[in-house]
Structures are given as C-alpha cells and as structure tokens.
Short mmCIF file of C-alpha atoms in Angstrom, two decimals:
data_model
loop_
_atom_site.label_atom_id
_atom_site.label_comp_id
_atom_site.label_asym_id
_atom_site.label_seq_id
_atom_site.Cartn_x
_atom_site.Cartn_y
_atom_site.Cartn_z
CA VAL A 1 -35.84 -7.21 -14.19
CA ALA A 2 -36.18 -7.43 -17.97
CA SER A 3 -38.40 -10.10 -19.43
CA GLY A 4 -39.28 -10.03 -23.13
CA GLY A 5 -38.06 -6.46 -23.24
CA VAL A 6 -40.45 -5.24 -20.53
CA ILE A 7 -38.83 -4.00 -17.31
CA LYS A 8 -40.65 -4.43 -14.02
CA CYS A 9 -39.78 -1.73 -11.49
CA LYS A 10 -41.10 0.61 -8.81
CA ALA A 11 -42.87 3.89 -9.54
CA ALA A 12 -44.83 6.44 -7.54
CA VAL A 13 -48.29 6.56 -9.12
CA ALA A 14 -50.78 9.42 -8.92
CA TRP A 15 -54.14 7.66 -9.28
CA GLU A 16 -56.29 10.74 -8.91
CA PRO A 17 -55.98 14.45 -8.12
CA GLY A 18 -55.55 15.43 -4.48
CA LYS A 19 -54.51 11.96 -3.28
CA PRO A 20 -51.00 11.01 -2.09
CA LEU A 21 -48.82 8.99 -4.45
CA THR A 22 -48.65 5.21 -4.04
CA ILE A 23 -45.62 3.06 -4.80
CA GLN A 24 -46.51 0.32 -7.30
CA ASP A 25 -44.73 -2.33 -9.34
CA VAL A 26 -45.08 -1.09 -12.90
CA ASP A 27 -44.12 -2.37 -16.34
CA VAL A 28 -41.94 -0.19 -18.55
CA ALA A 29 -42.15 -1.17 -22.22
CA PRO A 30 -39.10 -1.19 -24.49
CA PRO A 31 -38.41 1.98 -26.50
CA LYS A 32 -40.07 2.36 -29.90
CA VAL A 33 -38.67 4.18 -32.92
CA HIS A 34 -36.72 7.32 -31.90
CA GLU A 35 -37.16 6.53 -28.20
CA VAL A 36 -34.73 5.81 -25.38
CA ARG A 37 -35.31 3.84 -22.18
CA ILE A 38 -33.44 5.22 -19.19
CA LYS A 39 -32.72 4.11 -15.65
CA ILE A 40 -33.52 7.09 -13.43
CA VAL A 41 -30.80 7.47 -10.80
CA ALA A 42 -31.97 10.67 -9.11
CA THR A 43 -34.93 13.02 -9.40
CA GLY A 44 -35.70 16.39 -7.88
CA VAL A 45 -39.18 17.14 -6.55
CA CYS A 46 -40.47 20.33 -8.17
CA HIS A 47 -43.37 22.53 -7.14
CA THR A 48 -45.00 21.85 -10.52
CA ASP A 49 -45.25 18.15 -9.63
CA TRP A 50 -46.99 19.07 -6.37
CA GLU A 51 -49.23 21.65 -8.04
CA TYR A 52 -50.36 19.24 -10.70
CA LEU A 53 -51.38 16.67 -8.11
CA TYR A 54 -53.00 18.96 -5.55
CA GLU A 55 -54.17 21.94 -7.60
CA SER A 56 -55.03 20.30 -10.92
CA GLY A 57 -57.35 22.56 -12.85
CA LYS A 58 -56.64 25.69 -10.75
CA GLY A 59 -53.48 27.35 -12.04
CA MET A 60 -52.80 24.46 -14.40
CA LYS A 61 -54.70 22.87 -17.23
CA SER A 62 -56.06 19.45 -16.40
CA ARG A 63 -54.07 16.50 -17.69
CA PRO A 64 -55.14 12.88 -17.64
CA PHE A 65 -54.79 10.58 -14.60
CA PRO A 66 -53.52 8.10 -13.55
CA LEU A 67 -50.02 9.34 -14.16
CA VAL A 68 -46.43 9.12 -13.00
CA LEU A 69 -45.14 12.55 -11.99
CA GLY A 70 -41.53 13.79 -11.93
CA HIS A 71 -39.72 15.79 -14.62
CA GLU A 72 -36.42 16.97 -13.09
CA ALA A 73 -33.99 14.06 -13.23
CA ALA A 74 -30.80 12.38 -14.33
CA GLY A 75 -30.08 8.79 -15.31
CA ILE A 76 -28.33 6.28 -17.51
CA VAL A 77 -29.40 4.96 -20.90
CA GLU A 78 -30.59 1.34 -20.57
CA SER A 79 -31.53 0.69 -24.21
CA VAL A 80 -32.34 2.57 -27.40
CA GLY A 81 -35.12 2.09 -29.94
CA PRO A 82 -34.77 1.86 -33.72
CA GLU A 83 -33.23 4.84 -35.57
CA VAL A 84 -31.69 6.33 -32.42
CA THR A 85 -28.19 7.56 -33.32
CA LYS A 86 -27.14 9.97 -30.56
CA PHE A 87 -27.38 7.68 -27.53
CA SER A 88 -25.92 4.34 -26.44
CA PRO A 89 -26.52 2.16 -23.38
CA GLY A 90 -24.48 3.45 -20.43
CA ASP A 91 -24.59 7.13 -21.44
CA LYS A 92 -25.29 9.56 -18.61
CA VAL A 93 -28.31 11.65 -19.55
CA ILE A 94 -30.81 14.25 -18.39
CA PRO A 95 -34.39 13.88 -19.70
CA LEU A 96 -36.00 17.09 -20.95
CA PHE A 97 -39.63 18.20 -20.73
CA LEU A 98 -38.72 20.80 -23.36
CA PRO A 99 -37.45 19.08 -26.52
CA GLN A 100 -34.94 20.33 -29.07
CA CYS A 101 -35.28 18.59 -32.41
CA GLY A 102 -32.75 20.88 -34.08
CA GLU A 103 -34.67 20.89 -37.33
CA CYS A 104 -37.84 22.99 -36.92
CA GLU A 105 -38.11 26.72 -37.55
CA ARG A 106 -37.94 27.50 -33.83
CA CYS A 107 -34.86 25.35 -33.27
CA ARG A 108 -33.13 27.10 -36.15
CA SER A 109 -33.89 30.53 -34.66
CA PRO A 110 -31.58 31.96 -31.99
CA LYS A 111 -34.57 33.87 -30.60
CA THR A 112 -36.32 30.99 -28.87
CA ASN A 113 -35.91 27.61 -27.18
CA GLN A 114 -39.55 26.68 -27.75
CA CYS A 115 -39.29 23.54 -29.89
CA ARG A 116 -42.66 21.86 -30.37
CA LYS A 117 -41.57 18.33 -31.34
CA ASN A 118 -44.15 15.84 -29.92
CA TRP A 119 -45.41 18.77 -27.82
CA ALA A 120 -49.16 18.12 -27.82
CA ASN A 121 -48.63 14.45 -27.00
CA MET A 122 -46.05 15.12 -24.27
CA GLN A 123 -48.44 17.58 -22.60
CA LEU A 124 -51.08 14.84 -22.58
CA GLY A 125 -48.59 12.35 -21.15
CA VAL A 126 -48.05 10.09 -24.16
CA MET A 127 -45.31 9.41 -26.71
CA ALA A 128 -45.37 10.13 -30.46
CA ASP A 129 -47.60 7.12 -31.17
CA GLY A 130 -50.24 8.32 -28.70
CA THR A 131 -49.50 5.77 -25.97
CA SER A 132 -47.45 5.77 -22.77
CA ARG A 133 -44.61 3.29 -22.06
CA ILE A 134 -45.49 2.81 -18.37
CA SER A 135 -48.36 0.58 -17.27
CA TYR A 136 -49.77 -1.09 -14.16
CA LYS A 137 -51.55 -4.43 -14.68
CA ASN A 138 -52.07 -3.49 -18.34
CA GLN A 139 -53.53 -0.08 -17.45
CA GLN A 140 -51.69 2.78 -19.10
CA LEU A 141 -50.09 5.32 -16.75
CA TYR A 142 -49.60 8.73 -18.35
CA GLN A 143 -46.12 10.27 -18.34
CA PHE A 144 -46.08 13.75 -16.81
CA LEU A 145 -44.70 16.22 -19.37
CA GLY A 146 -43.51 13.15 -21.26
CA VAL A 147 -40.88 12.36 -18.60
CA SER A 148 -42.15 10.51 -15.47
CA SER A 149 -39.01 10.45 -13.36
CA PHE A 150 -40.77 9.14 -10.23
CA SER A 151 -40.17 5.73 -11.77
CA GLN A 152 -37.00 3.63 -11.68
CA TYR A 153 -37.16 3.36 -15.47
CA THR A 154 -38.87 5.51 -18.07
CA VAL A 155 -38.91 6.02 -21.85
CA VAL A 156 -38.50 9.38 -23.59
CA PRO A 157 -38.23 10.57 -27.21
CA ASP A 158 -34.62 10.95 -28.40
CA THR A 159 -35.25 14.70 -28.94
CA SER A 160 -36.20 15.09 -25.24
CA LEU A 161 -32.91 13.85 -23.83
CA THR A 162 -29.38 15.19 -23.59
CA LYS A 163 -26.10 13.37 -23.03
CA ILE A 164 -23.84 14.77 -20.32
CA ARG A 165 -20.24 14.17 -19.25
CA CYS A 166 -19.57 10.81 -17.63
CA ASP A 167 -18.01 12.24 -14.45
CA ALA A 168 -21.06 14.34 -13.50
CA PRO A 169 -22.76 13.38 -10.19
CA LEU A 170 -26.32 12.50 -11.18
CA ASP A 171 -27.72 13.23 -7.72
CA LYS A 172 -26.70 16.88 -8.20
CA VAL A 173 -27.05 17.62 -11.92
CA CYS A 174 -30.61 16.28 -11.94
CA LEU A 175 -31.59 19.79 -10.73
CA LEU A 176 -30.59 21.15 -14.14
CA GLY A 177 -33.56 19.28 -15.61
CA CYS A 178 -35.91 22.03 -14.42
CA GLY A 179 -35.69 24.41 -11.48
CA VAL A 180 -32.09 25.60 -11.44
CA SER A 181 -31.87 25.99 -15.23
CA THR A 182 -35.15 27.93 -15.25
CA GLY A 183 -34.22 30.46 -12.58
CA TYR A 184 -30.59 30.86 -13.63
CA GLY A 185 -31.55 31.33 -17.28
CA ALA A 186 -34.32 33.79 -16.36
CA ALA A 187 -31.57 36.08 -15.05
CA VAL A 188 -28.63 35.52 -17.39
CA LYS A 189 -30.39 34.60 -20.63
CA THR A 190 -33.88 36.12 -20.64
CA ALA A 191 -33.43 39.25 -18.49
CA LYS A 192 -29.77 39.53 -19.56
CA VAL A 193 -28.92 41.11 -16.22
CA GLU A 194 -26.06 43.61 -16.58
CA LYS A 195 -23.03 44.27 -14.41
CA ASP A 196 -23.59 46.73 -11.54
CA SER A 197 -27.37 46.66 -12.00
CA SER A 198 -30.03 46.32 -9.31
CA CYS A 199 -32.32 43.28 -9.22
CA ALA A 200 -35.28 42.02 -7.21
CA VAL A 201 -36.21 38.34 -7.09
CA PHE A 202 -39.74 37.49 -5.97
CA GLY A 203 -40.05 34.01 -4.45
CA LEU A 204 -37.00 32.29 -2.94
CA GLY A 205 -37.68 28.64 -3.72
CA ALA A 206 -35.33 26.72 -6.00
CA VAL A 207 -36.19 28.79 -9.09
CA GLY A 208 -35.86 32.09 -7.21
CA LEU A 209 -32.57 31.13 -5.57
CA ALA A 210 -31.24 30.10 -8.98
CA ALA A 211 -32.32 33.52 -10.30
CA VAL A 212 -30.44 35.17 -7.41
CA MET A 213 -27.40 33.10 -8.38
CA GLY A 214 -27.78 34.22 -11.99
CA CYS A 215 -27.90 37.87 -10.96
CA GLN A 216 -24.72 37.40 -8.94
CA VAL A 217 -22.92 35.59 -11.77
CA ALA A 218 -23.95 38.48 -14.08
CA GLY A 219 -22.31 40.95 -11.69
CA ALA A 220 -25.38 42.74 -10.33
CA LYS A 221 -24.51 45.21 -7.57
CA ARG A 222 -27.76 44.95 -5.63
CA ILE A 223 -29.82 41.76 -5.40
CA ILE A 224 -32.95 42.00 -3.28
CA GLY A 225 -34.70 38.76 -2.34
CA VAL A 226 -38.43 38.97 -1.62
CA ASP A 227 -40.37 36.23 0.21
CA ILE A 228 -43.05 35.98 2.90
CA ASN A 229 -41.06 33.13 4.50
CA PRO A 230 -38.04 34.67 6.28
CA ASP A 231 -36.52 31.20 6.74
CA LYS A 232 -35.45 31.48 3.08
CA PHE A 233 -33.32 34.58 3.64
CA GLU A 234 -30.17 32.92 4.95
CA LYS A 235 -30.06 30.61 1.91
CA ALA A 236 -30.69 33.56 -0.42
CA ARG A 237 -27.59 35.29 0.96
CA VAL A 238 -25.54 32.16 0.24
CA PHE A 239 -26.57 32.51 -3.41
CA GLY A 240 -25.73 36.21 -3.56
CA ALA A 241 -28.68 38.24 -2.26
CA THR A 242 -27.40 41.53 -0.82
CA GLU A 243 -30.60 42.05 1.19
CA CYS A 244 -33.96 40.35 1.76
CA ILE A 245 -37.42 41.76 2.37
CA ASN A 246 -40.56 40.18 3.82
CA PRO A 247 -43.60 42.01 2.36
CA ARG A 248 -45.50 41.22 5.56
CA ASP A 249 -43.13 43.47 7.54
CA HIS A 250 -44.37 46.52 5.63
CA GLU A 251 -47.62 48.50 5.59
CA LYS A 252 -46.98 49.66 2.02
CA ALA A 253 -47.24 47.43 -1.03
CA ILE A 254 -43.96 45.63 -1.76
CA GLN A 255 -43.50 47.47 -5.07
CA GLU A 256 -43.64 50.83 -3.26
CA VAL A 257 -41.12 49.60 -0.69
CA LEU A 258 -38.73 48.52 -3.46
CA VAL A 259 -39.14 51.73 -5.48
CA GLU A 260 -38.36 53.76 -2.34
CA LYS A 261 -35.44 51.56 -1.32
CA THR A 262 -33.81 51.81 -4.75
CA GLY A 263 -34.60 55.43 -5.51
CA GLY A 264 -36.90 54.78 -8.44
CA GLY A 265 -37.09 51.03 -8.90
CA VAL A 266 -34.82 48.11 -9.79
CA ASP A 267 -33.37 47.52 -13.25
CA TYR A 268 -34.55 43.89 -13.30
CA ALA A 269 -37.32 42.05 -11.48
CA LEU A 270 -37.69 38.27 -11.66
CA GLU A 271 -41.01 36.70 -10.69
CA CYS A 272 -40.39 33.15 -9.49
CA VAL A 273 -43.73 32.34 -7.87
CA GLY A 274 -46.33 32.00 -10.63
CA SER A 275 -48.86 34.43 -9.14
CA PRO A 276 -50.43 37.21 -11.26
CA VAL A 277 -50.60 39.52 -8.22
CA ILE A 278 -46.88 39.08 -7.62
CA MET A 279 -46.17 39.47 -11.35
CA ASN A 280 -47.80 42.91 -11.18
CA ALA A 281 -45.82 43.81 -8.06
CA ALA A 282 -42.61 42.70 -9.77
CA LEU A 283 -43.33 44.78 -12.88
CA GLU A 284 -44.19 47.86 -10.81
CA SER A 285 -41.03 47.49 -8.71
CA THR A 286 -38.86 48.12 -11.79
CA ALA A 287 -37.58 51.51 -12.93
CA GLU A 288 -40.14 53.24 -15.10
CA ALA A 289 -37.91 54.13 -18.04
CA TRP A 290 -35.95 50.92 -18.56
CA GLY A 291 -37.08 48.30 -16.06
CA THR A 292 -37.35 44.70 -17.24
CA CYS A 293 -39.59 42.17 -15.54
CA VAL A 294 -39.20 38.49 -16.38
CA ILE A 295 -41.83 35.94 -15.39
CA ALA A 296 -40.36 32.54 -14.56
CA GLY A 297 -43.11 31.33 -12.22
CA TRP A 298 -45.43 28.90 -13.91
CA THR A 299 -49.19 29.26 -14.30
CA GLU A 300 -51.13 28.12 -17.35
CA THR A 301 -54.63 29.47 -16.78
CA GLU A 302 -54.39 32.73 -14.84
CA THR A 303 -54.60 36.29 -16.14
CA MET A 304 -52.58 39.43 -15.46
CA ASN A 305 -54.12 42.89 -15.45
CA ILE A 306 -51.66 45.67 -16.19
CA MET A 307 -52.13 49.43 -16.36
CA VAL A 308 -51.07 50.36 -19.89
CA GLU A 309 -49.03 53.28 -18.61
CA LYS A 310 -46.81 50.92 -16.61
CA ILE A 311 -45.58 49.50 -19.93
CA LEU A 312 -46.02 52.59 -22.13
CA MET A 313 -43.37 54.56 -20.27
CA GLY A 314 -40.62 52.11 -21.17
CA ARG A 315 -40.80 48.97 -19.10
CA THR A 316 -40.41 45.52 -20.64
CA LEU A 317 -42.40 42.50 -19.50
CA LYS A 318 -41.30 39.11 -20.78
CA GLY A 319 -41.70 35.45 -20.01
CA THR A 320 -39.23 32.59 -19.91
CA TYR A 321 -39.68 28.83 -20.16
CA PHE A 322 -36.84 26.59 -19.01
CA GLY A 323 -34.76 29.74 -18.63
CA GLY A 324 -34.54 30.30 -22.38
CA TRP A 325 -31.98 27.50 -22.75
CA LYS A 326 -32.03 25.37 -25.88
CA SER A 327 -32.40 22.17 -23.92
CA VAL A 328 -30.33 19.55 -25.73
CA GLU A 329 -27.35 21.80 -26.43
CA ASP A 330 -27.34 24.02 -23.33
CA VAL A 331 -27.92 21.59 -20.45
CA PRO A 332 -24.56 19.80 -20.97
CA LYS A 333 -22.89 23.26 -20.86
CA LEU A 334 -24.64 24.01 -17.57
CA VAL A 335 -23.35 20.67 -16.26
CA ASP A 336 -19.85 21.80 -17.31
CA ASP A 337 -20.38 25.12 -15.51
CA TYR A 338 -21.27 23.20 -12.35
CA MET A 339 -18.24 20.93 -12.66
CA ASN A 340 -16.07 24.04 -13.18
CA LYS A 341 -17.59 25.67 -10.06
CA LYS A 342 -19.24 28.51 -11.96
CA LEU A 343 -22.66 27.30 -10.87
CA LYS A 344 -23.90 26.05 -7.49
CA LEU A 345 -26.12 22.96 -7.20
CA ASP A 346 -25.29 21.27 -3.88
CA GLU A 347 -26.57 24.27 -1.92
CA PHE A 348 -30.11 23.82 -3.31
CA ILE A 349 -30.37 20.31 -1.88
CA THR A 350 -31.81 20.35 1.63
CA HIS A 351 -33.04 16.75 1.81
CA ASN A 352 -32.14 13.39 0.30
CA LEU A 353 -34.87 10.72 0.41
CA THR A 354 -35.84 7.47 -1.29
CA LEU A 355 -38.77 6.84 -3.63
CA ASP A 356 -40.97 5.39 -0.87
CA GLN A 357 -40.65 8.73 0.95
CA ILE A 358 -41.98 10.75 -2.00
CA ASN A 359 -45.05 12.04 -0.11
CA VAL A 360 -42.75 13.27 2.67
CA ALA A 361 -40.85 15.21 -0.01
CA PHE A 362 -44.11 16.86 -1.11
CA ASP A 363 -44.91 17.79 2.51
CA LEU A 364 -41.45 19.33 2.98
CA LEU A 365 -41.89 21.34 -0.23
CA LYS A 366 -45.34 22.62 0.63
CA SER A 367 -44.46 23.58 4.20
CA GLY A 368 -41.48 25.60 2.97
CA LYS A 369 -39.03 23.43 4.92
CA SER A 370 -37.14 22.26 1.84
CA ILE A 371 -35.63 23.94 -1.19
CA ARG A 372 -34.96 20.76 -3.15
CA THR A 373 -35.37 17.18 -2.07
CA VAL A 374 -33.45 14.75 -4.25
CA ILE A 375 -35.01 11.30 -4.46
CA SER A 376 -32.63 8.43 -5.14
CA LEU A 377 -34.22 5.60 -7.08
#
C-alpha cells in the first residue's frame, strides 16, 4: 500500500550471518533521481544468496547486515524517479546486478561487459547516494548486490535494469537475471565453444546445466557432465550432456579420467562450482595445446595455484562474469531466444514456492534436491 510515496510490503530479511531469513513488513521508499521502483513478481534462489548468508567471509567478502538478499528476478515497473527516460510504469523488467551505463570506456568496448556504474555502492548494498531504499522501523536494510529481490518491491538504478517484451512469463525469465545467463554465456560467449568440439562441465547446478545447454546450442559433439551428485545426471542429459561422470566412482583424479576418456583432453572445460581445486582439475582436463578453461563459479577470496607448464604449453584460462553478456542490451535478446525456443528455462525450475517458504528453498538448494526454486511474490 502506498502512503506518501512509501510502499509497505513483505520482504525476507537477513538480520545476521548464519541465521534463517525472517519475513517482515518493510518500507520501500520512492525512487530518487535515475532510479526505478519495481514490483517483483518472481525471483530465483541462487547459490550466491545462500553462500552470502551462511558462508559470509569464507569464499566471499563480507558485506553489511542486515540485508535483503535476492538478485535473480523479474518484475513490473511501479514508478520512476526524476530523469528516468527509458522506463515507464507497467513495463516488464529484469533487474541487473551487473549494470550497463552505455557511456563508460568499458561499455564502449566490445571486449567486456564489466561496467562499473555505481559498482562500489551496489557491492555495499546501497544506491548512488549511499543509502538503501528498503527499511524496517526506520532501520536501513542493505540491498544485496543493489537488487534485493526477496522483497515484494525494490528500487534499482536505471542503469541496472532492462526492459523485456510484454508477453514474457516473468516466473520463467527471472532465471536470466543470473544463473542461466551466466552458464549459457560461459559456453557460447566466453569459451566460444565450436561445432564438433568436446566439452566438460564441472558442477551441474543451474549454472552448470546452462553451460551444458550452451555447449549443445554451439554444436559440441561431446559434452561430459561432472558432479559428485549422480541425481543431477538425468537433468544434465535433458540439457544435452552426452555422458556424465561422478569423480567419486574413480580412483584416479577426475582430470586424468577425462584426459584418458577423450584421448588427450577436452577442447573446453567450464568450471561452474567456484572451487579452486575444481578449477585446477578443469584446466588440467583440457587438451594441452589448445584447451580453454572458463571459470564461471563464483568465489571472491580464494586463490588458485597453477603449474606454469600447464599454461605455457598452450592452454587458455579465463573467467566470466554474468556470462560475458552486456546486461541491458543482451538480456532482452536472451528472453527472445527463450520465447523462440532456442533456449530452455522451464527445465531448470524444480520447485515453485512463496516468499514465506524462502528458508525451505535454501534447504532444497543446499541439499542438492533442487536446481532452481522460483519464489512468487
């Protein structure tokens, strides 16, 4: 309900690290200059949300609490702040944790998608003016990655939002706000997987399955899924995996198994876990002379140790963030690809829950029982 511009609504609040989320009635302030207030219709639950809550400070830098998590979502514009020209109330939109201002040096370069508009503030959970738009009893609640989609309403900068076609189902395309775009882009945009090549994908969660899908769309001949949870294998085959391997079924290290299986290593390896040990295994599973390993799994604080020779002899190791897509311009195209059946989304969704079941969604994710839970708000 709007009163004096402030909207009262429900949000799942993370009060402190390691504690389950609690549903609270929060206040969402009206948008300021170059900001847009959106009604969140659907949000995915991503491993990064879980990791930030339960492993804050381990593989991730600490960010301030209390905060509202959630960064993979879709919604409808409720109102726009001053000087906003690209959005109007009623537009269907996807909020973006990676902005695209279109004006900076990085946005003007075709080589990267790494725009840094409002970046430092967004990482700290605040808007351009240094404050958040969500509060509980006058206490500021930080906005995770500047998004906070575990709230019925949120406010984002107009450079961290993209307008999508009006016939797109929001409870499906929300997945393009993070996981699916990341994995799919890791294969087709960052690795640039070639037709008839061989690929290995490490980690068969949402990002990994999207990478498998990308390899298939690119025409790879052999797509090997790797995961210690064999329950993921059936799903991986749906997305195009030609075979799946559980490292625990083998005495030898997984990289040796893959090199043997492929007669010298795969052309492309995609790491979709965020573990330095697995990153090394992925790199070493690629063909010595031309193998490419792309890291899509997210860790902010951990270190890789690599034997120089593993790179010296011709391998390439590269990273990807949000799949290499320029967020504002590419996400609507990915929505089009889904609508035109070039891209799968429905198959990622294993559970549909409501906001008050958010902790159940985290449990499903952690236990490996879900790929993606979509929360309807």
